mmCIF file of C-alpha atoms in Angstrom:
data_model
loop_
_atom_site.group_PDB
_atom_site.id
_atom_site.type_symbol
_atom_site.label_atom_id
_atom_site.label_comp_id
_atom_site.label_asym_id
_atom_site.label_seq_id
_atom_site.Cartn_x
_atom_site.Cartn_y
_atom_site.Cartn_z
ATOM 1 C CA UNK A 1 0.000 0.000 0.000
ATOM 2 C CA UNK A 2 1.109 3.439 -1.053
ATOM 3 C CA UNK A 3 0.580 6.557 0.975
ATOM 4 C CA UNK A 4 2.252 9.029 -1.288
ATOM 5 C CA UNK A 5 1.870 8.789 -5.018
ATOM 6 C CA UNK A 6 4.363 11.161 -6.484
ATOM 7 C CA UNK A 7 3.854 12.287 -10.588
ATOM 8 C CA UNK A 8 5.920 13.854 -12.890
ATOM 9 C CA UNK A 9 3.923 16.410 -14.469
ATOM 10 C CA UNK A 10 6.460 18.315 -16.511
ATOM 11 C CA UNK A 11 4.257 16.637 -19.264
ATOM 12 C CA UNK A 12 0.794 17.083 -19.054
ATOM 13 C CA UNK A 13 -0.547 13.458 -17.836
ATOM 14 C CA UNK A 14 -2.391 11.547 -20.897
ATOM 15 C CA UNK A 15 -5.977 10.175 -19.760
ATOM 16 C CA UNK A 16 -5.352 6.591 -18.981
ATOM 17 C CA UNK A 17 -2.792 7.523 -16.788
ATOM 18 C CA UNK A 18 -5.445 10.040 -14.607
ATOM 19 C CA UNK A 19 -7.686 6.864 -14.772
ATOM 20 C CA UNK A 20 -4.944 4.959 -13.204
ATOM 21 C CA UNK A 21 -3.800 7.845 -10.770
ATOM 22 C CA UNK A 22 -7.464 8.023 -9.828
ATOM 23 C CA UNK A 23 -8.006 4.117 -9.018
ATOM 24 C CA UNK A 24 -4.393 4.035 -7.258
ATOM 25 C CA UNK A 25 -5.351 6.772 -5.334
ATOM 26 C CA UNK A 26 -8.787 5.365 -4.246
ATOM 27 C CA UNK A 27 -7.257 1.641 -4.042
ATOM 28 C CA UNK A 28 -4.156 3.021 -1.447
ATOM 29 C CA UNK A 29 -6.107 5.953 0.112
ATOM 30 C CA UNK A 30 -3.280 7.952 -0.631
ATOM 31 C CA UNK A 31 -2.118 11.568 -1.559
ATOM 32 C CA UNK A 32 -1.129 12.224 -5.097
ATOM 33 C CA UNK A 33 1.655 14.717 -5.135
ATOM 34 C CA UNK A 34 2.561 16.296 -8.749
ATOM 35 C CA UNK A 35 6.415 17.293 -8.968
ATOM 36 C CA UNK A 36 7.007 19.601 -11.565
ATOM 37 C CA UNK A 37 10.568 21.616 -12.445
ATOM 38 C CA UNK A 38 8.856 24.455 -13.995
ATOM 39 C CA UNK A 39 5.278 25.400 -13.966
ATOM 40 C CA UNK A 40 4.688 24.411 -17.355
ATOM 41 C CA UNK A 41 1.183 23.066 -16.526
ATOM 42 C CA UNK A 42 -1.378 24.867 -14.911
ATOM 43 C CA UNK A 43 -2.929 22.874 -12.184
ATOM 44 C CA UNK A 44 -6.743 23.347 -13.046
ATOM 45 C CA UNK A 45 -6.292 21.713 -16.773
ATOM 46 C CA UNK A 46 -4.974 18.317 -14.337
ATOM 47 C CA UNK A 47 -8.152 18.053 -12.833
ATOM 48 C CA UNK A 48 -8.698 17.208 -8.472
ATOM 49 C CA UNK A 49 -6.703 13.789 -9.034
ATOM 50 C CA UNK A 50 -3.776 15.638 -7.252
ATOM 51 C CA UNK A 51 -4.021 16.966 -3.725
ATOM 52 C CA UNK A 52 -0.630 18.935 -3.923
ATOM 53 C CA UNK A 53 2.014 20.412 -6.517
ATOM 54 C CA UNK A 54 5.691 20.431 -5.926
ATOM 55 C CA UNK A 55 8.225 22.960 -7.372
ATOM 56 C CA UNK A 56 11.585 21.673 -7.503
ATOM 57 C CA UNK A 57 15.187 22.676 -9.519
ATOM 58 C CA UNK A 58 15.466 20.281 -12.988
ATOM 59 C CA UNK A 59 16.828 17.472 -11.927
ATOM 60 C CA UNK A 60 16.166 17.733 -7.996
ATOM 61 C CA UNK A 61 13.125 16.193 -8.121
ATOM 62 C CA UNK A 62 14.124 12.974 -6.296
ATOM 63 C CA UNK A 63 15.732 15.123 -3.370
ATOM 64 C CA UNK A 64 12.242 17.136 -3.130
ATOM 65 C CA UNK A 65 10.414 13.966 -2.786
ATOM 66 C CA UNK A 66 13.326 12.364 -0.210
ATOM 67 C CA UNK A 67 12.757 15.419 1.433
ATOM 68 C CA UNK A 68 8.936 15.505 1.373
ATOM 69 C CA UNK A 69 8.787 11.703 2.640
ATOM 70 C CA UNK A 70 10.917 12.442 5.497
ATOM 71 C CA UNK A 71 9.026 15.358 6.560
ATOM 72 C CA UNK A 72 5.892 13.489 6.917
ATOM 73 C CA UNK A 73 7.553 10.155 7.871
ATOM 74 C CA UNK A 74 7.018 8.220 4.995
ATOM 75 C CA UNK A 75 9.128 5.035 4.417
ATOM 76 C CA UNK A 76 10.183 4.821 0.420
ATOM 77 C CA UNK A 77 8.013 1.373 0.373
ATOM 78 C CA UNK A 78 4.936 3.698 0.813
ATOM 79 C CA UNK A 79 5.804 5.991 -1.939
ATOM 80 C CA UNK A 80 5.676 5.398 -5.111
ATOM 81 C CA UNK A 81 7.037 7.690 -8.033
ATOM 82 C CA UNK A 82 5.379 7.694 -11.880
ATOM 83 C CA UNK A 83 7.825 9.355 -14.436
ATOM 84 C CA UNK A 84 10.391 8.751 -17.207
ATOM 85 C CA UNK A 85 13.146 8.696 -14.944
ATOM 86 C CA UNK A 86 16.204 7.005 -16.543
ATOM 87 C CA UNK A 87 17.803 3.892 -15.603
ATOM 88 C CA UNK A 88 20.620 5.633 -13.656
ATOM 89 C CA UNK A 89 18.528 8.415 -12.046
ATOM 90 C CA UNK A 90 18.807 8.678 -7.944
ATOM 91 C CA UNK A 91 15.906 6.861 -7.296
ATOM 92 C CA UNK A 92 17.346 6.051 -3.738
ATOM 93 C CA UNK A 93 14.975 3.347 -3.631
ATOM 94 C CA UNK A 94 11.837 4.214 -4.220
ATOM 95 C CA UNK A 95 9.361 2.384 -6.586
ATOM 96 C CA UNK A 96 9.734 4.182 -10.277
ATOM 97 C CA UNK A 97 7.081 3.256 -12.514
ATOM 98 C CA UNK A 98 7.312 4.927 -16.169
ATOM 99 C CA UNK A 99 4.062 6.198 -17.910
ATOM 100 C CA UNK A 100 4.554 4.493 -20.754
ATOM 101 C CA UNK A 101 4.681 0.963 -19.191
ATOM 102 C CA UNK A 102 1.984 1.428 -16.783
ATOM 103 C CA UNK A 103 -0.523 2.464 -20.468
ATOM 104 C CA UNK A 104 0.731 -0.627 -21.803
ATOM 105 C CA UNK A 105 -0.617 -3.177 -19.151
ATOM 106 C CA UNK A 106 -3.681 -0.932 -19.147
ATOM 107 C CA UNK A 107 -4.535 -1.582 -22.571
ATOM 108 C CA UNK A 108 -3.620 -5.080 -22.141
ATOM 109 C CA UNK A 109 -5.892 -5.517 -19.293
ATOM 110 C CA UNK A 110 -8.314 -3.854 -21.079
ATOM 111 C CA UNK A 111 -8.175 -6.844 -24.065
ATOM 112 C CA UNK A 112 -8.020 -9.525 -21.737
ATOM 113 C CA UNK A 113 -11.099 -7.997 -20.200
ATOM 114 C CA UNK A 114 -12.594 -7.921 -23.562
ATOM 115 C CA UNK A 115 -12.181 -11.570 -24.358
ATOM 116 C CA UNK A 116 -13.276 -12.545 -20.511
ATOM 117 C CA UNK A 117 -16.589 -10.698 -21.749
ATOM 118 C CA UNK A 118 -16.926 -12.454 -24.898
ATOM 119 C CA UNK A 119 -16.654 -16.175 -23.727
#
């Protein structure tokens, strides 16, 4: 279970993954934080998904959400970050899932569910 949901919103979030942000957040009861270097997207045009925005230095993003976690005592195995962080970023542990990935076994939960319907 996740209590902080961290998103990299330097790119405006596609819908399927504010469908998924809303059913994590529901599923984990948890606060969805949006981490943005610049503020490139207005927060009404996200929608209430997110409860809070932070504004941290490119590249410093991992350090603002170390820093958040530890502020409200939050272990990394109850945070959870969505972005496309590279490979070598300072994750420092935390669970990184990439946008990308987490459309892809959308959709392909979405055909399976299709075929379960059909039988």
């Amino acid at each position: 279970m996740y209590k902080l949901i961290f998103v990299d919103v330097d790119k405006a979030p596609d819908d399927i993954l504010m469908m998924q942000l809303g059913m994590l957040k529901e599923r984990n009861k948890a606060r969805v934080i949006g981490v943005r270097s610049v503020e490139a997207v207005a927060a009404p045009s996200l929608g209430n998904i997110f409860d809070e925005f932070l504004t941290c230095n490119e590249g410093a993003s991992f350090t603002t959400i170390q820093k958040y976690c530890e502020d409200f005592k939050v272990s990394v195995n109850e945070a959870l970050v969505i972005g496309d962080y590279s490979s070598d970023s300072n994750i420092s542990g935390y669970k990184v899932q990439r946008p990308s990935e987490m459309a892809a076994s959308y959709k392909k939960a979405m055909e399976l569910l299709r075929g379960f319907k059909r039988e």
